[in-house]
Amino acid sequence: MDVAQLKRQLIAFTELLYREGFLDEQFNQLQQLQDENNPNFVAEVVTLFFEDAERILNELANNLDQQSVDFKKVDAHVHQLKGSSSSIGAQRIQRVCIIFRTVCNEKNVEGCLKCLQQLKHEYALMKSKLETLFNLEQQILAAGGPPSI
Amino acid sequence: MAAAGAVLRQKLPGNMDICGRSGKGSPEFHVLAVDDSLVDRKVIEKLLRSLSCKVTVVESGSRALQFLGLEGEDSSVGFDALPVNLIMTDYSMPGMTGYELLKKIKGSSAFREIPVVIMSSERILARINRCLEEGAEEFLSKPVKLSDVERLTRYLLRGEADQVSEFRKRKLPKTCDFEFSFPSSPLSNDSDSSSSSRSSSPLPKRCKSV
């Protein structure tokens, strides 16, 4: 596949991610901040997010597994995840977090478990989409594609 | 992944270097950023560095106080380093909140003049009011954008201290007793506004029903 084709694929794929709500404007902000001095900035932030998210998802599973659920802890974790997902533009994850907090406020364990499932699902989707995105970019570079302005 | 992001990104305009040396010998603008989130720390640091500010990032209010020399035995860590021109702090942090940090800074004779900006993902009127009353310069909504930080550093650099304190005295009207969508900056967007227009900027207009 030639560079032009790859680029078209990348643009189409990125547009799809925005359209389906996987990404929002904040992701674009991060891309704008990337430059020659920090060529891996977006990938680095996203990696930090993945690590953070996985840690929080594990904590949440733990919290909700307790005999007596500490809803304050659950809320604190969801709030954290909501914050970091919004900082990278992970819109769908952020939206689930908002619902999660409402359910948590109502002290509804079943509801919280459902939200956690949803979060895990969205997170897995997001991770796979972003990996595809970074993969395409790598391919373009490998094919000797010059960065467009 | 050398220029991967460049495939799609827009280049920043060439004159974005706001905080850096102008070549006329003006000092670098040093910002102390406080946030418990690793992701947010990385982002705010990059935002500030892209505007050529010097940045120190810490993960808690107590670390910030330690850096400034207001707490802990290591009292001169910050003092000998480049003076801090601005403090940007997250509101919700475990241990010491951004509000508590703000109070400590404003309560210190050495540091009360440093402008403090609060960042929060939650736009709660009572919270905003409380921070402004305590002397916060501005309350930024998260996620923080480049344009927010650029505007902030621009007006702080202009050194318009009287306008800044004019703003601080203003409180949001108590008649707005519901949560509303707060713009990312309480200040008007026209960066060339004179002090009189800024102080007469009608804040009540920003209250809208949910």
Short mmCIF file of N, CA and C in Angstrom, two decimals, chain B residues 53-165:
data_model
loop_
_atom_site.label_atom_id
_atom_site.label_comp_id
_atom_site.label_asym_id
_atom_site.label_seq_id
_atom_site.Cartn_x
_atom_site.Cartn_y
_atom_site.Cartn_z
N CYS B 53 6.87 28.32 28.80
CA CYS B 53 6.94 28.62 30.23
C CYS B 53 7.85 27.58 30.88
N LYS B 54 8.48 28.02 31.95
CA LYS B 54 9.19 27.05 32.77
C LYS B 54 8.11 26.42 33.67
N VAL B 55 8.19 25.09 33.84
CA VAL B 55 7.12 24.43 34.59
C VAL B 55 7.67 23.54 35.69
N THR B 56 7.05 23.63 36.85
CA THR B 56 7.32 22.65 37.90
C THR B 56 5.99 21.99 38.19
N VAL B 57 5.95 20.65 38.08
CA VAL B 57 4.69 19.96 38.32
C VAL B 57 4.80 19.10 39.57
N VAL B 58 3.82 19.20 40.45
CA VAL B 58 3.82 18.37 41.66
C VAL B 58 2.47 17.68 41.80
N GLU B 59 2.44 16.62 42.60
CA GLU B 59 1.21 15.82 42.64
C GLU B 59 0.28 16.12 43.81
N SER B 60 0.67 17.07 44.66
CA SER B 60 -0.22 17.35 45.80
C SER B 60 0.01 18.75 46.34
N GLY B 61 -0.97 19.18 47.12
CA GLY B 61 -0.87 20.50 47.77
C GLY B 61 0.32 20.56 48.70
N SER B 62 0.55 19.50 49.44
CA SER B 62 1.66 19.56 50.40
C SER B 62 3.01 19.60 49.68
N ARG B 63 3.09 18.91 48.54
CA ARG B 63 4.32 18.99 47.74
C ARG B 63 4.54 20.42 47.25
N ALA B 64 3.43 21.03 46.86
CA ALA B 64 3.51 22.41 46.37
C ALA B 64 4.03 23.33 47.47
N LEU B 65 3.49 23.16 48.67
CA LEU B 65 3.92 24.00 49.80
C LEU B 65 5.38 23.73 50.13
N GLN B 66 5.77 22.47 50.03
CA GLN B 66 7.17 22.13 50.27
C GLN B 66 8.06 22.83 49.26
N PHE B 67 7.63 22.80 48.01
CA PHE B 67 8.42 23.43 46.95
C PHE B 67 8.58 24.93 47.21
N LEU B 68 7.48 25.53 47.67
CA LEU B 68 7.53 26.97 47.92
C LEU B 68 8.32 27.29 49.19
N GLY B 69 8.50 26.27 50.00
CA GLY B 69 9.23 26.51 51.24
C GLY B 69 8.32 26.85 52.40
N LEU B 70 7.02 26.57 52.22
CA LEU B 70 6.07 26.91 53.29
C LEU B 70 5.84 25.77 54.25
N GLU B 71 6.40 24.62 53.90
CA GLU B 71 6.13 23.46 54.75
C GLU B 71 7.30 22.51 54.70
N GLY B 72 7.50 21.76 55.75
CA GLY B 72 8.54 20.75 55.72
C GLY B 72 9.91 21.32 56.03
N GLU B 73 10.84 20.43 56.23
CA GLU B 73 12.17 20.84 56.68
C GLU B 73 12.99 21.40 55.54
N ASP B 74 12.66 20.96 54.34
CA ASP B 74 13.39 21.38 53.16
C ASP B 74 12.95 22.75 52.74
N SER B 75 13.18 23.72 53.58
CA SER B 75 12.49 24.99 53.40
C SER B 75 12.97 25.84 52.25
N SER B 76 14.17 25.58 51.73
CA SER B 76 14.64 26.51 50.72
C SER B 76 14.67 25.94 49.32
N VAL B 77 13.98 24.81 49.12
CA VAL B 77 14.03 24.18 47.80
C VAL B 77 13.57 25.13 46.71
N GLY B 78 12.39 25.72 46.96
CA GLY B 78 11.82 26.56 45.91
C GLY B 78 12.45 27.93 45.88
N PHE B 79 12.82 28.42 47.03
CA PHE B 79 13.28 29.78 47.17
C PHE B 79 14.50 30.10 46.32
N ASP B 80 15.43 29.15 46.28
CA ASP B 80 16.63 29.42 45.49
C ASP B 80 16.39 29.19 44.02
N ALA B 81 15.34 28.46 43.73
CA ALA B 81 15.01 28.19 42.33
C ALA B 81 14.31 29.43 41.76
N LEU B 82 13.97 29.32 40.49
CA LEU B 82 13.30 30.41 39.82
C LEU B 82 12.00 30.75 40.56
N PRO B 83 11.76 32.02 40.85
CA PRO B 83 10.52 32.38 41.54
C PRO B 83 9.29 31.97 40.73
N VAL B 84 8.25 31.66 41.45
CA VAL B 84 7.01 31.20 40.82
C VAL B 84 6.14 32.40 40.45
N ASN B 85 5.69 32.44 39.19
CA ASN B 85 4.86 33.55 38.73
C ASN B 85 3.38 33.23 38.73
N LEU B 86 3.08 31.92 38.74
CA LEU B 86 1.67 31.50 38.69
C LEU B 86 1.55 30.10 39.27
N ILE B 87 0.48 29.89 39.99
CA ILE B 87 0.20 28.54 40.49
C ILE B 87 -1.12 28.08 39.89
N MET B 88 -1.07 26.90 39.26
CA MET B 88 -2.30 26.34 38.70
C MET B 88 -2.56 25.05 39.46
N THR B 89 -3.71 24.97 40.10
CA THR B 89 -3.96 23.78 40.89
C THR B 89 -5.33 23.16 40.60
N ASP B 90 -5.35 21.84 40.60
CA ASP B 90 -6.59 21.11 40.50
C ASP B 90 -7.37 21.36 41.79
N TYR B 91 -8.71 21.30 41.69
CA TYR B 91 -9.49 21.52 42.91
C TYR B 91 -9.59 20.25 43.76
N SER B 92 -10.07 19.17 43.09
CA SER B 92 -10.29 17.92 43.82
C SER B 92 -9.04 17.09 43.90
N MET B 93 -8.42 17.10 45.06
CA MET B 93 -7.25 16.26 45.26
C MET B 93 -7.38 15.61 46.63
N PRO B 94 -6.87 14.40 46.76
CA PRO B 94 -6.93 13.77 48.09
C PRO B 94 -5.99 14.52 49.04
N GLY B 95 -6.31 14.46 50.31
CA GLY B 95 -5.45 15.18 51.26
C GLY B 95 -5.85 16.64 51.26
N MET B 96 -5.02 17.47 50.69
CA MET B 96 -5.30 18.91 50.63
C MET B 96 -5.98 19.26 49.30
N THR B 97 -7.14 19.87 49.36
CA THR B 97 -7.80 20.26 48.10
C THR B 97 -7.12 21.51 47.54
N GLY B 98 -7.47 21.84 46.30
CA GLY B 98 -6.92 23.04 45.69
C GLY B 98 -7.35 24.28 46.46
N TYR B 99 -8.54 24.23 47.00
CA TYR B 99 -9.06 25.35 47.79
C TYR B 99 -8.23 25.55 49.05
N GLU B 100 -7.91 24.44 49.71
CA GLU B 100 -7.10 24.52 50.93
C GLU B 100 -5.69 25.04 50.61
N LEU B 101 -5.19 24.62 49.48
CA LEU B 101 -3.87 25.09 49.06
C LEU B 101 -3.93 26.60 48.80
N LEU B 102 -4.99 27.01 48.12
CA LEU B 102 -5.20 28.43 47.84
C LEU B 102 -5.20 29.24 49.12
N LYS B 103 -5.92 28.75 50.12
CA LYS B 103 -5.99 29.48 51.40
C LYS B 103 -4.61 29.61 52.04
N LYS B 104 -3.83 28.54 51.96
CA LYS B 104 -2.51 28.59 52.58
C LYS B 104 -1.61 29.59 51.85
N ILE B 105 -1.73 29.61 50.55
CA ILE B 105 -0.89 30.53 49.78
C ILE B 105 -1.29 31.97 50.05
N LYS B 106 -2.59 32.22 50.04
CA LYS B 106 -3.07 33.57 50.28
C LYS B 106 -2.85 34.00 51.73
N GLY B 107 -2.67 33.04 52.59
CA GLY B 107 -2.42 33.35 54.00
C GLY B 107 -0.95 33.55 54.30
N SER B 108 -0.13 33.41 53.28
CA SER B 108 1.31 33.56 53.51
C SER B 108 1.80 34.91 52.99
N SER B 109 2.52 35.63 53.80
CA SER B 109 2.96 36.97 53.38
C SER B 109 3.93 36.88 52.21
N ALA B 110 4.70 35.79 52.17
CA ALA B 110 5.69 35.67 51.10
C ALA B 110 5.05 35.36 49.75
N PHE B 111 3.94 34.64 49.77
CA PHE B 111 3.42 34.14 48.50
C PHE B 111 2.04 34.60 48.12
N ARG B 112 1.41 35.43 48.95
CA ARG B 112 0.01 35.77 48.68
C ARG B 112 -0.18 36.52 47.36
N GLU B 113 0.90 37.17 46.88
CA GLU B 113 0.76 37.93 45.63
C GLU B 113 0.81 37.06 44.38
N ILE B 114 1.21 35.80 44.55
CA ILE B 114 1.28 34.94 43.37
C ILE B 114 -0.14 34.59 42.95
N PRO B 115 -0.48 34.85 41.68
CA PRO B 115 -1.82 34.48 41.22
C PRO B 115 -2.02 32.96 41.27
N VAL B 116 -3.19 32.57 41.72
CA VAL B 116 -3.53 31.15 41.80
C VAL B 116 -4.75 30.88 40.94
N VAL B 117 -4.64 29.89 40.07
CA VAL B 117 -5.76 29.51 39.21
C VAL B 117 -6.23 28.12 39.62
N ILE B 118 -7.52 27.96 39.75
CA ILE B 118 -8.07 26.66 40.12
C ILE B 118 -8.60 25.97 38.87
N MET B 119 -8.34 24.68 38.75
CA MET B 119 -8.86 23.91 37.62
C MET B 119 -9.81 22.85 38.18
N SER B 120 -10.93 22.69 37.51
CA SER B 120 -11.85 21.66 37.98
C SER B 120 -12.74 21.16 36.86
N SER B 121 -13.09 19.88 36.91
CA SER B 121 -13.99 19.33 35.90
C SER B 121 -15.43 19.58 36.30
N GLU B 122 -15.63 19.99 37.55
CA GLU B 122 -16.99 20.22 38.04
C GLU B 122 -17.24 21.71 38.21
N ARG B 123 -18.27 22.19 37.53
CA ARG B 123 -18.56 23.62 37.59
C ARG B 123 -19.70 23.87 38.58
N ILE B 124 -19.29 23.89 39.82
CA ILE B 124 -20.26 24.08 40.90
C ILE B 124 -20.17 25.51 41.39
N LEU B 125 -21.27 26.21 41.34
CA LEU B 125 -21.28 27.64 41.63
C LEU B 125 -20.70 27.96 43.00
N ALA B 126 -21.12 27.22 44.00
CA ALA B 126 -20.63 27.50 45.35
C ALA B 126 -19.11 27.33 45.42
N ARG B 127 -18.63 26.34 44.72
CA ARG B 127 -17.19 26.10 44.70
C ARG B 127 -16.44 27.24 44.03
N ILE B 128 -17.00 27.68 42.89
CA ILE B 128 -16.36 28.77 42.15
C ILE B 128 -16.31 30.02 43.01
N ASN B 129 -17.46 30.34 43.61
CA ASN B 129 -17.55 31.53 44.47
C ASN B 129 -16.54 31.48 45.61
N ARG B 130 -16.50 30.32 46.24
CA ARG B 130 -15.60 30.15 47.38
C ARG B 130 -14.15 30.42 46.98
N CYS B 131 -13.78 29.90 45.82
CA CYS B 131 -12.40 30.09 45.36
C CYS B 131 -12.11 31.54 45.01
N LEU B 132 -13.05 32.15 44.32
CA LEU B 132 -12.85 33.55 43.94
C LEU B 132 -12.78 34.42 45.18
N GLU B 133 -13.64 34.14 46.16
CA GLU B 133 -13.63 34.92 47.39
C GLU B 133 -12.32 34.77 48.15
N GLU B 134 -11.73 33.61 48.03
CA GLU B 134 -10.49 33.36 48.73
C GLU B 134 -9.30 33.96 47.99
N GLY B 135 -9.54 34.47 46.80
CA GLY B 135 -8.49 35.16 46.08
C GLY B 135 -7.97 34.47 44.83
N ALA B 136 -8.66 33.43 44.37
CA ALA B 136 -8.22 32.79 43.13
C ALA B 136 -8.38 33.76 41.97
N GLU B 137 -7.44 33.72 41.07
CA GLU B 137 -7.45 34.62 39.93
C GLU B 137 -8.53 34.20 38.95
N GLU B 138 -8.64 32.91 38.76
CA GLU B 138 -9.55 32.39 37.76
C GLU B 138 -9.88 30.94 38.08
N PHE B 139 -10.98 30.52 37.51
CA PHE B 139 -11.43 29.15 37.71
C PHE B 139 -11.57 28.52 36.33
N LEU B 140 -10.68 27.61 35.98
CA LEU B 140 -10.70 27.02 34.64
C LEU B 140 -11.40 25.68 34.64
N SER B 141 -12.22 25.46 33.62
CA SER B 141 -12.88 24.17 33.49
C SER B 141 -11.95 23.17 32.84
N LYS B 142 -11.98 21.97 33.36
CA LYS B 142 -11.20 20.90 32.74
C LYS B 142 -12.07 20.21 31.70
N PRO B 143 -11.54 19.66 30.61
CA PRO B 143 -10.12 19.64 30.32
C PRO B 143 -9.60 21.00 29.88
N VAL B 144 -8.44 21.35 30.39
CA VAL B 144 -7.86 22.65 30.11
C VAL B 144 -7.31 22.66 28.68
N LYS B 145 -7.63 23.71 27.96
CA LYS B 145 -7.17 23.81 26.58
C LYS B 145 -6.00 24.77 26.47
N LEU B 146 -5.32 24.64 25.36
CA LEU B 146 -4.19 25.52 25.09
C LEU B 146 -4.64 26.99 25.11
N SER B 147 -5.79 27.26 24.52
CA SER B 147 -6.27 28.65 24.44
C SER B 147 -6.54 29.23 25.83
N ASP B 148 -6.98 28.40 26.76
CA ASP B 148 -7.21 28.86 28.14
C ASP B 148 -5.89 29.32 28.76
N VAL B 149 -4.89 28.46 28.63
CA VAL B 149 -3.61 28.74 29.26
C VAL B 149 -2.92 29.91 28.58
N GLU B 150 -3.08 29.97 27.27
CA GLU B 150 -2.46 31.07 26.53
C GLU B 150 -3.04 32.41 26.95
N ARG B 151 -4.35 32.47 27.06
CA ARG B 151 -5.00 33.70 27.46
C ARG B 151 -4.59 34.11 28.87
N LEU B 152 -4.53 33.11 29.73
CA LEU B 152 -4.16 33.32 31.12
C LEU B 152 -2.77 33.94 31.25
N THR B 153 -1.81 33.29 30.58
CA THR B 153 -0.44 33.76 30.69
C THR B 153 -0.28 35.12 30.03
N ARG B 154 -1.03 35.34 28.97
CA ARG B 154 -0.96 36.62 28.30
C ARG B 154 -1.36 37.77 29.23
N TYR B 155 -2.52 37.62 29.89
CA TYR B 155 -2.93 38.76 30.70
C TYR B 155 -2.13 38.88 31.99
N LEU B 156 -1.63 37.77 32.48
CA LEU B 156 -0.81 37.85 33.68
C LEU B 156 0.53 38.49 33.36
N LEU B 157 1.03 38.19 32.19
CA LEU B 157 2.32 38.74 31.79
C LEU B 157 2.26 40.24 31.57
N ARG B 158 1.06 40.69 31.17
CA ARG B 158 0.93 42.13 30.94
C ARG B 158 1.03 42.89 32.26
N GLY B 159 0.96 42.14 33.35
CA GLY B 159 1.17 42.73 34.67
C GLY B 159 0.11 43.72 35.07
N GLU B 160 -1.12 43.46 34.63
CA GLU B 160 -2.18 44.41 34.97
C GLU B 160 -2.75 44.05 36.33
N ALA B 161 -1.97 44.34 37.35
CA ALA B 161 -2.32 43.92 38.70
C ALA B 161 -3.63 44.51 39.18
N ASP B 162 -3.90 45.80 38.84
CA ASP B 162 -5.15 46.43 39.34
C ASP B 162 -6.37 45.78 38.72
N GLN B 163 -6.26 45.42 37.43
CA GLN B 163 -7.41 44.76 36.81
C GLN B 163 -7.64 43.41 37.44
N VAL B 164 -6.52 42.75 37.72
CA VAL B 164 -6.61 41.42 38.30
C VAL B 164 -7.27 41.49 39.66
N SER B 165 -6.90 42.49 40.48
CA SER B 165 -7.51 42.55 41.80
C SER B 165 -8.94 43.06 41.72
#
